[in-house]
Amino acid sequence: MRILLTANASYVPPRGGATRSNLIWLDHLARGGHQCRIVSGASGPGAELRHHESIAVLAVEEPARRTQVLRQQIQEFRPDWVLVSSEDLGHALLREAQHSAAGRVVYLAHTPQFFPFGPASWNPDAHAARVVAEAAGIIAIGHHMASYIEQALGRPATVIHPPIYGSGPFTHYSNFARGRVVMINPSAVKGISIFLQVAERFAAQEFGVLPGWGTTAEDRRALERLPNVRFLPNAPNIDDVLAHTRVLLMPSLWYEGFGLIVMENMLRGIPVVASDSGGLKEAKRATSYVIPVKTIERYQQVFDEHGMPKPVVPANDPTPWFLALHELLTDRGAYQKESAASRQAALDFVGQLDAAAMERYLSELRPPAPTSPQPSSIESLTPEKRALLLQRLHRRKMVL
């Protein structure tokens, strides 16, 4: 098979769980003899051909040019399947894939905020939602997210969890008496408001943060004001971070698709204190220390330096987080019990993952039956955008 993946995220280097998951799938397909390419965003200037092991990556910085490159690659590479990852907030790549490879589009549903449908969507779009609903396939990495998709879209999704955790063996860290309390990607949507209160309360405990795609300059300044918080460098090997982690805090306040980092910590026997948002409960696998939170429901029409809308963060009582962390830091028995339960639950989960599931799914997938004609591009525009387009066309006519 020839497989073309597209997303607006950077893949050289990869950033975030979605890109790591997609690369794992494509690595497996490439090792199986399938030809794989990626059209993605760039972490640096320019459009250039890069390589991630055996996968050609066309990393394009400018969004309009990225769409053109996707069109060219579909024409030249003639992929059997075009995998459109949900890291496509404006849905331009999804539209182009449907236009140039109708019947061959598979939607990889990672981040619900980026979907063109559903209550968590930042940019709902009826036409783009219909494109997803009529795609050859929709893949979700968890059952909670598959249920969300079916309820919001009326179309079932196939659950294929990426074999992202490796084959093991996984070191069982015994970190009750040492190590940091760690948060990944400290930011408003990930619950930095709760983390800051917890870190301030436990002034004698060292905390570590690994900045991510959501961490803003304002977040950094807030963290720097606390003397017991240390910024951790990016590590190629996740064990370089986990070996020194005592407890993971994940007080996420937005709707989570799953929680890959939760599973990575649990595999090493590291207790995780997480919110109950979205797929985090599924990732916790019925272990303890899942705390209910008031999640983000609204976003301002203001964007941060990463181009993300600023959320209206609801107030949450930090007391349950104080109590949970205090117990894990002071009660060896409670720590060891949660460590053992977390590790066993994670090992059971990872042990049943099938690395060949994506390859088998795509090999057996068939294009959908023809449906009613899609609306023209102008019909898919909002009234405001349609009026603006008509104004521009009128001005052009007057010039001519």
Tab-separated table of C-alpha atoms in Angstrom, residues 184-381:
chain	number	residue	atom	x	y	z
A	184	ILE	CA	3.742	17.666	31.532
A	185	ASN	CA	2.820	20.619	29.282
A	186	PRO	CA	1.853	23.054	32.081
A	187	SER	CA	-0.765	25.343	30.569
A	188	ALA	CA	-4.247	26.692	31.165
A	189	VAL	CA	-6.059	23.827	29.453
A	190	LYS	CA	-3.911	21.244	31.221
A	191	GLY	CA	-4.728	22.668	34.647
A	192	ILE	CA	-1.735	24.829	35.563
A	193	SER	CA	-4.059	26.800	37.867
A	194	ILE	CA	-4.423	23.718	40.087
A	195	PHE	CA	-0.753	22.758	39.782
A	196	LEU	CA	0.443	26.171	40.979
A	197	GLN	CA	-1.711	25.976	44.106
A	198	VAL	CA	-0.481	22.451	44.862
A	199	ALA	CA	3.187	23.371	44.367
A	200	GLU	CA	2.805	26.417	46.606
A	201	ARG	CA	1.163	24.325	49.318
A	202	PHE	CA	3.944	21.684	49.304
A	203	ALA	CA	6.844	24.114	49.506
A	204	ALA	CA	9.324	21.500	50.786
A	205	GLN	CA	8.673	19.117	47.880
A	206	GLU	CA	10.489	19.509	44.551
A	207	PHE	CA	8.223	19.811	41.523
A	208	GLY	CA	9.237	19.401	37.890
A	209	VAL	CA	7.563	20.714	34.750
A	210	LEU	CA	8.176	19.721	31.152
A	211	PRO	CA	6.954	22.633	28.974
A	212	GLY	CA	4.936	21.664	25.909
A	213	TRP	CA	2.954	23.031	23.014
A	214	GLY	CA	0.503	24.828	25.332
A	215	THR	CA	3.007	26.452	27.717
A	216	THR	CA	2.994	30.225	27.273
A	217	ALA	CA	5.409	32.910	28.463
A	218	GLU	CA	2.824	33.829	31.091
A	219	ASP	CA	2.783	30.216	32.305
A	220	ARG	CA	6.562	30.227	32.558
A	221	ARG	CA	6.592	33.398	34.610
A	222	ALA	CA	4.027	31.976	37.033
A	223	LEU	CA	6.100	28.812	37.456
A	224	GLU	CA	9.356	30.722	37.883
A	225	ARG	CA	7.907	32.530	40.892
A	226	LEU	CA	7.855	29.261	42.857
A	227	PRO	CA	11.323	28.302	44.146
A	228	ASN	CA	10.484	24.595	44.396
A	229	VAL	CA	9.539	24.230	40.703
A	230	ARG	CA	12.230	23.115	38.277
A	231	PHE	CA	12.007	23.247	34.475
A	232	LEU	CA	12.973	19.908	32.947
A	233	PRO	CA	14.734	19.601	29.565
A	234	ASN	CA	13.145	17.673	26.730
A	235	ALA	CA	14.343	14.084	26.828
A	236	PRO	CA	14.519	11.760	23.790
A	237	ASN	CA	13.845	8.852	26.136
A	238	ILE	CA	10.827	9.243	28.409
A	239	ASP	CA	12.552	7.139	31.071
A	240	ASP	CA	15.050	9.972	31.554
A	241	VAL	CA	12.132	11.918	33.062
A	242	LEU	CA	10.209	9.073	34.689
A	243	ALA	CA	13.233	7.697	36.536
A	244	HIS	CA	13.130	10.817	38.719
A	245	THR	CA	9.340	11.143	38.957
A	246	ARG	CA	7.658	10.392	42.258
A	247	VAL	CA	4.069	11.281	41.284
A	248	LEU	CA	2.549	12.565	38.057
A	249	LEU	CA	-0.081	15.305	38.322
A	250	MET	CA	-2.481	15.656	35.390
A	251	PRO	CA	-5.164	18.157	36.467
A	252	SER	CA	-6.424	18.651	32.919
A	253	LEU	CA	-9.362	21.010	32.513
A	254	TRP	CA	-10.120	20.481	28.846
A	255	TYR	CA	-11.710	17.442	27.238
A	256	GLU	CA	-8.981	14.800	26.927
A	257	GLY	CA	-9.001	12.183	24.190
A	258	PHE	CA	-7.069	9.599	26.210
A	259	GLY	CA	-3.885	10.333	28.171
A	260	LEU	CA	-0.814	8.577	26.754
A	261	ILE	CA	1.517	10.048	29.381
A	262	VAL	CA	-0.739	8.625	32.095
A	263	MET	CA	-0.218	5.120	30.742
A	264	GLU	CA	3.539	5.671	30.347
A	265	ASN	CA	3.841	6.583	34.044
A	266	MET	CA	1.612	3.740	35.237
A	267	LEU	CA	3.716	1.217	33.302
A	268	ARG	CA	6.661	2.223	35.530
A	269	GLY	CA	4.605	2.030	38.713
A	270	ILE	CA	4.394	5.794	39.129
A	271	PRO	CA	1.111	6.899	40.758
A	272	VAL	CA	-0.923	9.365	38.723
A	273	VAL	CA	-3.296	11.911	40.225
A	274	ALA	CA	-5.555	12.941	37.344
A	275	SER	CA	-8.754	14.812	36.679
A	276	ASP	CA	-11.793	12.937	35.402
A	277	SER	CA	-11.929	14.873	32.118
A	278	GLY	CA	-12.756	12.946	28.955
A	279	GLY	CA	-10.641	9.874	28.301
A	280	LEU	CA	-8.423	10.269	31.378
A	281	LYS	CA	-10.660	7.934	33.393
A	282	GLU	CA	-10.238	5.325	30.665
A	283	ALA	CA	-6.456	5.771	30.749
A	284	LYS	CA	-6.425	5.344	34.538
A	285	ARG	CA	-7.940	1.855	34.135
A	286	ALA	CA	-10.035	1.959	37.337
A	287	THR	CA	-7.067	2.868	39.563
A	288	SER	CA	-7.386	5.443	42.343
A	289	TYR	CA	-6.776	9.187	42.554
A	290	VAL	CA	-9.169	10.374	39.839
A	291	ILE	CA	-10.513	13.778	40.914
A	292	PRO	CA	-13.678	15.393	39.504
A	293	VAL	CA	-13.149	18.889	38.104
A	294	LYS	CA	-15.127	21.695	36.543
A	295	THR	CA	-13.891	21.684	32.966
A	296	ILE	CA	-13.412	24.550	30.525
A	297	GLU	CA	-16.595	25.347	28.646
A	298	ARG	CA	-15.823	28.678	26.979
A	299	TYR	CA	-12.923	30.297	25.139
A	300	GLN	CA	-12.241	33.967	24.544
A	301	GLN	CA	-11.875	35.527	21.109
A	302	VAL	CA	-8.249	36.154	22.049
A	303	PHE	CA	-5.302	33.982	20.990
A	304	ASP	CA	-2.009	33.305	22.758
A	305	GLU	CA	1.436	33.240	21.154
A	306	HIS	CA	0.821	29.674	19.983
A	307	GLY	CA	-2.361	30.641	18.143
A	308	MET	CA	-4.580	28.896	20.687
A	309	PRO	CA	-7.756	30.555	22.010
A	310	LYS	CA	-7.501	31.631	25.637
A	311	PRO	CA	-9.862	29.604	27.828
A	312	VAL	CA	-12.175	30.871	30.513
A	313	VAL	CA	-10.764	28.746	33.347
A	314	PRO	CA	-13.332	27.758	35.977
A	315	ALA	CA	-12.381	27.855	39.651
A	316	ASN	CA	-11.670	24.445	41.128
A	317	ASP	CA	-11.248	23.513	44.775
A	318	PRO	CA	-7.611	22.411	45.216
A	319	THR	CA	-8.343	20.564	48.477
A	320	PRO	CA	-8.846	17.091	46.901
A	321	TRP	CA	-5.493	17.518	45.147
A	322	PHE	CA	-3.796	18.510	48.400
A	323	LEU	CA	-5.204	15.461	50.185
A	324	ALA	CA	-4.331	13.015	47.391
A	325	LEU	CA	-0.762	14.222	47.088
A	326	HIS	CA	-0.250	14.385	50.849
A	327	GLU	CA	-1.296	10.755	51.163
A	328	LEU	CA	1.033	9.599	48.388
A	329	LEU	CA	3.977	11.582	49.755
A	330	THR	CA	3.618	10.517	53.388
A	331	ASP	CA	1.994	7.059	53.423
A	332	ARG	CA	4.355	4.408	52.062
A	333	GLY	CA	1.641	1.754	52.107
A	334	ALA	CA	-0.773	3.881	50.086
A	335	TYR	CA	1.980	4.744	47.622
A	336	GLN	CA	3.077	1.150	47.115
A	337	LYS	CA	-0.516	-0.052	46.750
A	338	GLU	CA	-1.256	2.506	44.045
A	339	SER	CA	2.092	1.884	42.381
A	340	ALA	CA	1.441	-1.859	42.102
A	341	ALA	CA	-2.175	-1.442	40.964
A	342	SER	CA	-1.208	1.147	38.351
A	343	ARG	CA	1.612	-0.960	36.958
A	344	GLN	CA	-0.509	-4.099	36.701
A	345	ALA	CA	-3.399	-2.269	35.031
A	346	ALA	CA	-1.040	-0.680	32.513
A	347	LEU	CA	0.792	-3.926	31.770
A	348	ASP	CA	-2.537	-5.664	31.156
A	349	PHE	CA	-3.590	-2.886	28.784
A	350	VAL	CA	-0.343	-2.712	26.825
A	351	GLY	CA	-0.101	-6.508	26.695
A	352	GLN	CA	-3.237	-6.729	24.585
A	353	LEU	CA	-2.225	-4.064	22.033
A	354	ASP	CA	-1.768	-5.301	18.474
A	355	ALA	CA	1.019	-3.561	16.556
A	356	ALA	CA	-0.370	-4.869	13.261
A	357	ALA	CA	-3.902	-3.572	13.849
A	358	MET	CA	-3.535	-0.445	11.685
A	359	GLU	CA	-1.958	-2.363	8.815
A	360	ARG	CA	-4.713	-4.971	8.919
A	361	TYR	CA	-7.415	-2.301	9.149
A	362	LEU	CA	-6.165	-0.397	6.087
A	363	SER	CA	-5.601	-3.607	4.119
A	364	GLU	CA	-9.209	-4.673	4.688
A	365	LEU	CA	-10.775	-1.219	4.322
A	366	ARG	CA	-12.890	-0.492	1.251
A	367	PRO	CA	-13.935	2.907	-0.123
A	368	PRO	CA	-17.461	3.916	0.935
A	369	ALA	CA	-20.389	3.660	-1.446
A	370	PRO	CA	-21.137	6.865	-3.395
A	371	THR	CA	-23.410	9.315	-1.576
A	372	SER	CA	-25.324	12.385	-2.606
A	373	PRO	CA	-23.198	15.105	-4.272
A	374	GLN	CA	-21.191	17.291	-1.947
A	375	PRO	CA	-22.160	20.964	-1.792
A	376	SER	CA	-19.993	23.317	-3.780
A	377	SER	CA	-17.238	25.168	-1.979
A	378	ILE	CA	-19.188	28.446	-1.902
A	379	GLU	CA	-22.180	26.698	-0.351
A	380	SER	CA	-19.952	25.491	2.462
A	381	LEU	CA	-18.925	29.024	3.417
